[in-house]
Short mmCIF file of C-alpha atoms in Angstrom, two decimals:
data_model
loop_
_atom_site.label_atom_id
_atom_site.label_comp_id
_atom_site.label_asym_id
_atom_site.label_seq_id
_atom_site.Cartn_x
_atom_site.Cartn_y
_atom_site.Cartn_z
CA MET Y 3 -42.56 -53.05 5.09
CA ALA Y 4 -41.83 -52.32 1.46
CA GLN Y 5 -39.49 -49.57 2.52
CA VAL Y 6 -37.70 -51.92 4.94
CA SER Y 7 -37.29 -54.53 2.24
CA GLU Y 8 -35.85 -51.97 -0.18
CA GLU Y 9 -33.40 -50.76 2.43
CA ARG Y 10 -32.37 -54.38 3.12
CA GLU Y 11 -31.86 -55.06 -0.59
CA ASP Y 12 -29.74 -51.92 -0.88
CA ARG Y 13 -27.54 -53.05 1.96
CA VAL Y 14 -27.20 -56.51 0.48
CA ASP Y 15 -26.40 -55.09 -2.96
CA ALA Y 16 -23.66 -52.97 -1.44
CA THR Y 17 -21.88 -56.09 -0.27
CA GLY Y 18 -21.91 -57.69 -3.68
CA ALA Y 19 -24.04 -60.67 -2.54
CA HIS Y 20 -27.57 -61.35 -3.76
CA PRO Y 21 -29.16 -63.86 -1.37
CA ALA Y 22 -32.83 -64.64 -1.40
CA ALA Y 23 -34.78 -62.65 1.12
CA THR Y 24 -36.05 -64.63 4.10
CA PRO Y 25 -39.54 -63.58 5.17
CA GLY Y 26 -39.90 -62.45 8.71
CA THR Y 27 -36.21 -62.07 9.31
CA PRO Y 28 -35.63 -59.12 11.65
CA GLU Y 29 -33.12 -56.42 10.73
CA PRO Y 30 -30.08 -55.95 12.92
CA GLY Y 31 -31.00 -53.30 15.43
CA ASP Y 32 -34.74 -54.17 15.36
CA ALA Y 33 -36.47 -55.11 18.56
CA GLY Y 34 -35.27 -58.45 19.80
CA THR Y 35 -32.11 -58.46 17.73
CA PRO Y 36 -29.00 -56.62 18.95
CA ALA Y 37 -27.56 -54.07 16.50
CA THR Y 38 -24.16 -54.86 15.06
CA PRO Y 39 -21.56 -52.65 16.77
CA GLU Y 40 -19.53 -50.29 14.66
CA PHE Y 41 -15.92 -49.24 14.70
CA PRO Y 42 -15.80 -45.82 16.32
CA GLY Y 43 -15.39 -43.07 13.75
CA THR Y 44 -15.47 -45.43 10.72
CA GLY Y 45 -19.15 -46.18 10.30
CA THR Y 46 -18.30 -49.86 9.53
CA ALA Y 47 -19.58 -52.92 11.32
CA ALA Y 48 -17.43 -54.60 13.94
CA GLU Y 49 -15.94 -57.93 13.10
CA THR Y 50 -18.49 -60.71 13.70
CA PRO Y 51 -17.62 -64.41 13.63
CA VAL Y 52 -19.24 -66.32 10.82
CA VAL Y 53 -21.60 -69.00 12.16
CA PRO Y 54 -23.38 -71.71 10.25
CA GLU Y 55 -26.62 -70.55 8.74
CA THR Y 56 -29.67 -71.53 10.72
CA SER Y 57 -33.28 -71.36 9.80
CA GLY Y 58 -34.77 -67.89 10.05
CA THR Y 59 -31.46 -66.18 10.59
CA GLY Y 60 -29.64 -66.68 7.28
CA GLU Y 61 -30.20 -63.11 6.17
CA ALA Y 62 -28.76 -61.66 9.34
CA VAL Y 63 -25.78 -64.01 9.23
CA ARG Y 64 -25.00 -63.16 5.64
CA LEU Y 65 -25.25 -59.46 6.44
CA SER Y 66 -22.95 -59.95 9.42
CA ALA Y 67 -20.44 -61.82 7.28
CA ALA Y 68 -20.52 -59.07 4.67
CA GLY Y 69 -20.03 -56.50 7.41
CA ALA Y 70 -17.07 -58.44 8.71
CA ALA Y 71 -15.47 -58.47 5.28
CA GLU Y 72 -15.95 -54.72 5.06
CA ALA Y 73 -14.56 -54.25 8.53
CA THR Y 74 -11.31 -55.99 7.67
CA SER Y 75 -10.62 -53.44 4.94
CA VAL Y 76 -11.68 -50.47 7.10
CA PRO Y 77 -12.70 -48.34 4.13
CA GLY Y 78 -13.24 -45.34 6.36
CA ALA Y 79 -9.52 -45.25 7.07
CA GLU Y 80 -8.73 -45.33 3.35
CA VAL Y 81 -11.12 -42.46 2.73
CA ALA Y 82 -9.63 -40.52 5.57
CA GLN Y 83 -6.17 -41.15 4.16
CA GLU Y 84 -7.21 -40.07 0.67
CA THR Y 85 -8.94 -36.93 1.82
CA LYS Y 86 -6.21 -35.89 4.24
CA PRO Y 87 -5.35 -32.32 3.35
CA GLU Y 88 -1.93 -31.81 1.92
CA SER Y 89 0.41 -29.82 4.04
CA LYS Y 90 0.79 -26.36 2.58
CA PRO Y 91 4.31 -25.17 1.96
CA GLU Y 92 5.42 -22.56 4.40
CA THR Y 93 5.23 -19.11 2.91
CA LYS Y 94 8.01 -16.72 3.63
CA LYS Y 95 6.90 -13.97 5.93
CA ALA Y 96 6.91 -10.53 4.38
CA SER Y 97 9.32 -8.09 5.90
CA LYS Y 98 7.69 -5.91 8.50
CA ALA Y 99 9.58 -3.03 6.97
CA GLY Y 100 7.33 -3.35 3.91
CA ARG Y 101 10.10 -2.64 1.38
CA ASN Y 102 13.49 -3.71 0.09
CA LEU Y 103 15.39 -2.05 2.91
CA PRO Y 104 18.98 -2.30 1.55
CA ALA Y 105 17.89 -0.90 -1.82
CA ALA Y 106 15.88 1.85 -0.15
CA ILE Y 107 18.82 2.89 2.03
CA GLY Y 108 21.22 2.82 -0.93
CA VAL Y 109 18.97 5.00 -3.08
CA ALA Y 110 18.37 7.43 -0.20
CA LEU Y 111 22.12 7.79 0.38
CA LEU Y 112 22.77 8.47 -3.30
CA LEU Y 113 20.03 11.10 -3.49
CA GLY Y 114 21.22 12.68 -0.25
CA ALA Y 115 24.81 12.78 -1.50
CA ALA Y 116 23.76 14.50 -4.74
CA ILE Y 117 21.82 17.14 -2.80
CA ILE Y 118 24.64 17.76 -0.31
CA VAL Y 119 27.21 18.11 -3.10
CA SER Y 120 25.02 20.59 -4.97
CA LEU Y 121 24.42 22.69 -1.86
CA LEU Y 122 28.06 22.74 -0.77
CA THR Y 123 29.46 23.57 -4.22
CA VAL Y 124 27.06 25.71 -6.24
CA ARG Y 125 23.82 25.87 -4.28
CA TYR Y 126 21.77 26.89 -7.32
CA LEU Y 127 22.35 23.39 -8.68
CA PHE Y 128 19.74 22.34 -6.14
CA ILE Y 129 17.15 24.18 -8.21
CA GLY Y 130 18.18 22.03 -11.16
CA ILE Y 131 17.66 18.88 -9.06
CA ILE Y 132 14.18 20.13 -8.13
CA ALA Y 133 13.37 20.84 -11.78
CA ILE Y 134 14.43 17.36 -12.90
CA ALA Y 135 12.53 15.65 -10.07
CA ILE Y 136 9.36 17.62 -10.86
CA ALA Y 137 9.58 16.79 -14.58
CA VAL Y 138 10.00 13.06 -13.91
CA GLY Y 139 7.23 13.12 -11.30
CA THR Y 140 4.90 14.80 -13.80
CA PHE Y 141 5.59 12.08 -16.38
CA GLU Y 142 4.88 9.39 -13.77
CA PHE Y 143 1.67 11.00 -12.55
CA ALA Y 144 0.31 11.67 -16.04
CA GLY Y 145 1.25 8.16 -17.18
CA VAL Y 146 -0.61 6.49 -14.30
CA LEU Y 147 -3.70 8.63 -14.87
CA ARG Y 148 -3.78 7.74 -18.55
CA ARG Y 149 -3.17 3.99 -18.07
CA VAL Y 150 -5.54 3.45 -15.17
CA ALA Y 151 -8.33 6.01 -15.59
CA ASP Y 152 -7.94 7.21 -19.21
CA ILE Y 153 -7.42 10.77 -17.90
CA ARG Y 154 -5.27 12.85 -20.23
CA VAL Y 155 -3.11 15.52 -18.63
CA ALA Y 156 -2.08 18.35 -20.96
CA MET Y 157 1.55 17.23 -20.88
CA ILE Y 158 3.28 19.98 -22.88
CA PRO Y 159 1.68 22.92 -21.01
CA VAL Y 160 2.19 21.27 -17.60
CA LEU Y 161 5.82 20.35 -18.31
CA VAL Y 162 6.80 23.70 -19.83
CA GLY Y 163 4.76 25.70 -17.35
CA GLY Y 164 6.15 23.63 -14.47
CA GLN Y 165 9.72 24.42 -15.41
CA ALA Y 166 8.77 28.09 -15.71
CA MET Y 167 7.33 28.08 -12.19
CA ILE Y 168 10.52 26.65 -10.70
CA TRP Y 169 13.05 28.78 -12.57
CA LEU Y 170 11.07 32.02 -12.30
CA ALA Y 171 10.84 31.49 -8.54
CA TRP Y 172 14.62 32.01 -8.39
CA PRO Y 173 14.80 35.67 -9.43
CA PHE Y 174 11.14 36.72 -8.94
CA GLY Y 175 10.05 34.71 -5.91
CA ARG Y 176 6.41 33.78 -5.40
CA GLU Y 177 5.19 36.37 -7.92
CA GLY Y 178 7.10 34.63 -10.67
CA ALA Y 179 5.87 31.18 -9.61
CA LEU Y 180 2.22 32.24 -9.33
CA THR Y 181 2.29 34.08 -12.65
CA ALA Y 182 3.72 31.01 -14.38
CA PHE Y 183 1.05 28.83 -12.73
CA VAL Y 184 -1.83 31.00 -13.97
CA LEU Y 185 -0.41 31.02 -17.50
CA THR Y 186 -0.01 27.23 -17.31
CA VAL Y 187 -3.69 26.77 -16.44
CA LEU Y 188 -4.72 29.01 -19.35
CA ALA Y 189 -2.48 27.02 -21.69
CA CYS Y 190 -4.09 23.76 -20.48
CA LEU Y 191 -7.57 25.16 -21.23
CA LEU Y 192 -6.54 25.99 -24.79
CA TRP Y 193 -4.51 22.81 -25.35
CA ARG Y 194 -7.45 20.57 -24.55
CA LEU Y 195 -9.99 22.37 -26.80
CA PRO Y 196 -9.39 20.26 -29.96
CA GLY Y 197 -10.19 17.09 -27.98
CA GLY Y 198 -13.88 17.94 -27.80
CA ALA Y 199 -16.35 18.07 -24.94
CA LYS Y 200 -16.08 14.45 -23.77
CA GLY Y 201 -13.91 14.33 -20.66
CA TYR Y 202 -12.92 17.99 -21.01
CA LEU Y 203 -13.63 19.00 -17.41
CA ARG Y 204 -12.03 15.78 -16.10
CA ASP Y 205 -8.82 16.31 -18.09
CA ILE Y 206 -8.56 20.01 -17.25
CA SER Y 207 -9.09 19.30 -13.57
CA ALA Y 208 -6.33 16.69 -13.59
CA SER Y 209 -3.99 19.03 -15.50
CA THR Y 210 -4.59 21.88 -13.06
CA PHE Y 211 -4.08 19.58 -10.07
CA ALA Y 212 -0.84 18.25 -11.57
CA ALA Y 213 0.44 21.78 -12.18
CA ALA Y 214 -0.35 22.88 -8.62
CA TYR Y 215 0.66 19.73 -6.73
CA LEU Y 216 4.02 19.24 -8.43
CA PRO Y 217 5.74 22.32 -9.89
CA LEU Y 218 3.95 25.02 -7.88
CA PHE Y 219 4.69 23.32 -4.57
CA GLY Y 220 8.20 22.54 -5.81
CA ALA Y 221 8.75 26.23 -6.57
CA PHE Y 222 8.59 26.98 -2.83
CA ALA Y 223 11.54 24.64 -2.30
CA ALA Y 224 13.41 26.56 -5.01
CA MET Y 225 12.64 29.83 -3.19
CA LEU Y 226 14.60 28.61 -0.16
CA VAL Y 227 17.87 28.72 -2.13
CA PRO Y 228 18.49 32.39 -3.16
CA PRO Y 229 18.98 34.03 0.31
CA SER Y 230 22.53 34.23 1.63
CA ASP Y 231 21.68 31.56 4.21
CA GLY Y 232 19.89 29.49 1.58
CA VAL Y 233 21.95 26.37 2.28
CA GLY Y 234 20.84 26.40 5.92
CA ARG Y 235 17.19 26.91 4.90
CA VAL Y 236 17.27 24.01 2.47
CA LEU Y 237 18.99 21.76 5.01
CA ALA Y 238 16.47 22.69 7.73
CA PHE Y 239 13.65 21.77 5.34
CA LEU Y 240 15.18 18.50 4.15
CA ILE Y 241 16.49 17.36 7.54
CA GLY Y 242 13.08 18.04 9.09
CA VAL Y 243 11.28 15.90 6.51
CA VAL Y 244 13.86 13.11 6.63
CA ALA Y 245 13.82 13.06 10.45
CA SER Y 246 10.04 12.92 10.43
CA ASP Y 247 9.92 10.07 7.92
CA THR Y 248 12.75 8.14 9.57
CA GLY Y 249 11.40 8.53 13.10
CA GLY Y 250 7.94 7.45 12.00
CA TYR Y 251 9.32 4.52 10.01
CA ILE Y 252 11.43 3.16 12.87
CA ALA Y 253 8.72 3.61 15.51
CA GLY Y 254 6.11 2.09 13.22
CA VAL Y 255 8.21 -0.97 12.41
CA LEU Y 256 9.25 -1.60 16.02
CA GLY Y 257 6.00 -0.91 17.85
CA GLY Y 258 3.25 0.14 15.46
CA LYS Y 259 -0.02 -1.46 16.61
CA HIS Y 260 -2.78 1.15 16.33
CA PRO Y 261 -3.62 2.18 12.74
CA MET Y 262 -3.86 5.90 12.18
CA ALA Y 263 -5.96 5.86 9.02
CA PRO Y 264 -6.64 2.21 8.10
CA ALA Y 265 -8.94 3.09 5.21
CA ILE Y 266 -6.20 5.21 3.59
CA SER Y 267 -2.83 3.86 4.69
CA PRO Y 268 -3.08 0.67 6.79
CA LYS Y 269 0.63 0.66 7.70
CA LYS Y 270 0.62 4.16 9.19
CA THR Y 271 0.18 3.94 12.96
CA TRP Y 272 -0.13 6.34 15.87
CA GLU Y 273 3.08 4.92 17.31
CA GLY Y 274 4.79 5.81 14.03
CA PHE Y 275 3.30 9.30 14.16
CA ALA Y 276 4.70 9.74 17.67
CA GLY Y 277 8.11 8.75 16.33
CA SER Y 278 7.71 11.32 13.55
CA VAL Y 279 6.91 14.06 16.08
CA ILE Y 280 9.97 13.23 18.17
CA GLY Y 281 12.26 13.14 15.13
CA GLY Y 282 10.81 16.30 13.59
CA VAL Y 283 10.91 18.35 16.79
CA VAL Y 284 14.51 17.39 17.57
CA ALA Y 285 15.60 18.13 13.98
CA GLY Y 286 13.74 21.45 13.91
CA ALA Y 287 15.17 22.64 17.21
CA LEU Y 288 18.72 21.77 16.18
CA THR Y 289 18.65 23.10 12.62
CA LEU Y 290 17.01 26.43 13.37
CA SER Y 291 19.24 27.14 16.35
CA LEU Y 292 22.51 25.93 14.80
CA LEU Y 293 22.12 26.66 11.08
CA LEU Y 294 19.88 29.73 11.01
CA ASP Y 295 20.45 31.45 14.38
CA GLY Y 296 16.83 30.96 15.30
CA HIS Y 297 15.32 30.13 18.69
CA VAL Y 298 14.74 26.63 19.97
CA TRP Y 299 11.00 27.28 20.42
CA GLN Y 300 10.83 28.33 16.77
CA GLY Y 301 12.53 25.10 15.83
CA VAL Y 302 9.98 23.14 17.85
CA ILE Y 303 7.09 24.83 16.04
CA PHE Y 304 8.86 24.32 12.73
CA GLY Y 305 9.40 20.63 13.49
CA VAL Y 306 5.76 20.03 14.45
CA ALA Y 307 4.57 21.83 11.30
CA ILE Y 308 6.89 19.73 9.12
CA VAL Y 309 5.61 16.52 10.73
CA LEU Y 310 1.99 17.52 10.10
CA THR Y 311 2.54 18.49 6.46
CA ALA Y 312 4.78 15.50 5.74
CA THR Y 313 2.15 13.14 7.20
CA LEU Y 314 -0.59 14.93 5.27
CA GLY Y 315 1.37 14.61 2.04
CA ASP Y 316 1.96 10.91 2.68
CA LEU Y 317 -1.75 10.30 3.34
CA VAL Y 318 -2.81 12.30 0.27
CA GLU Y 319 -0.44 10.32 -1.94
CA SER Y 320 -1.74 7.04 -0.43
CA LEU Y 321 -5.32 8.12 -1.07
CA ILE Y 322 -4.54 9.02 -4.69
CA LYS Y 323 -2.87 5.64 -5.28
CA ARG Y 324 -5.73 3.80 -3.56
CA ASP Y 325 -8.23 5.66 -5.73
CA LEU Y 326 -6.30 4.69 -8.85
CA GLY Y 327 -5.70 1.13 -7.64
CA VAL Y 328 -1.89 1.24 -7.91
CA LYS Y 329 0.82 0.44 -5.37
CA ASP Y 330 3.48 2.88 -6.62
CA MET Y 331 3.52 5.75 -9.07
CA GLY Y 332 6.65 4.40 -10.74
CA THR Y 333 9.58 2.01 -10.52
CA LEU Y 334 12.54 4.33 -11.06
CA LEU Y 335 13.88 4.14 -7.50
CA PRO Y 336 14.45 0.59 -6.13
CA GLY Y 337 12.96 0.19 -2.67
CA HIS Y 338 11.05 3.47 -2.99
CA GLY Y 339 8.87 3.22 -6.10
CA GLY Y 340 8.90 6.27 -8.32
CA ILE Y 341 9.97 9.89 -7.91
CA MET Y 342 6.39 10.78 -6.99
CA ASP Y 343 6.52 8.30 -4.13
CA ARG Y 344 9.47 10.25 -2.65
CA LEU Y 345 7.99 13.70 -3.29
CA ASP Y 346 4.77 13.02 -1.38
CA SER Y 347 5.97 14.35 1.99
CA LEU Y 348 8.42 16.91 0.52
CA LEU Y 349 6.02 18.92 -1.64
CA PRO Y 350 3.57 20.25 0.98
CA SER Y 351 6.41 20.58 3.50
CA ALA Y 352 8.26 22.87 1.10
CA VAL Y 353 5.38 25.37 1.20
CA VAL Y 354 5.19 25.39 5.01
CA SER Y 355 8.99 25.55 5.33
CA TRP Y 356 9.20 28.66 3.17
CA LEU Y 357 6.34 30.35 5.03
CA LEU Y 358 7.68 29.63 8.54
CA LEU Y 359 11.32 30.31 7.77
CA SER Y 360 10.38 33.62 6.13
CA ALA Y 361 8.56 34.55 9.35
CA PHE Y 362 11.10 33.21 11.88
CA VAL Y 363 14.30 34.10 10.07
CA PRO Y 364 13.57 37.05 7.74
CA VAL Y 365 16.00 37.65 4.88
#
């Protein structure tokens, strides 16, 4: 009974009235007294006509009158209006292409024009383009490692040794490139000695990887130039990579639904890979048969190999960036990122191109 009285007092207090309690007055909803109906969804009492107070029922009447006053204001509606979530502004959908497409196309055309001009005028200028791209890519890679992971690449040995690998590959072939690479690694070991033991192995490992991944792989692209049909070899290499990337990009944007490696590169799909295979095979068959007097079947093998190495290079670059927690290696090329972001599929493909073309079309 005490609990019922306290509940009744609480309800009366909520109305702002303080009437004297009437002993024995039943609560609305108790046995013998019908409960006051509520507005659906508001939790407030339905409007009840006010009747003159009679003996033994004054408490109930006053409560009914208070409920009627509350019902006229329908506080539940006000609360609902106040708590109504604000409509969120519509966010602009990101382009399915995943990049600034006009800028990307413009930059690609400029780079392609520079390469074509160099090959059709003095083809050895292409080696200079490779050397510049490798130097810039080394700066980007070393800069990201230092900013994000405090890993210090031995910049001077890797830059100087990298240029030696590329330029020595011109007259001396792979022997010159490999010799320069070994000397570069030795120079990195010596260069890092004054820094002490802390982080030594980490820094040397990064320096060696940078020297191998960038200038040593780039040296194989430089070795495509010296033969008399060097222009055709370089074009077969570049057209194969571009066809693979373009075919995969178009197929992925138009119909990519099944991720190829979601943990590494979520945007790369099997549909895109199929587009890369089609583009690479067609490009390989045409370039080897028309530019290098090779067989169509050789071009098909060449195209498949280029697709595999270009895809591998793209995945490796994505894994490196994911490990470092960065989106791009640089910002030099609008719509593309940095130089390193354009070299990812070219570098490993250069090695395979030189190996296969040396076997299919001997000098």
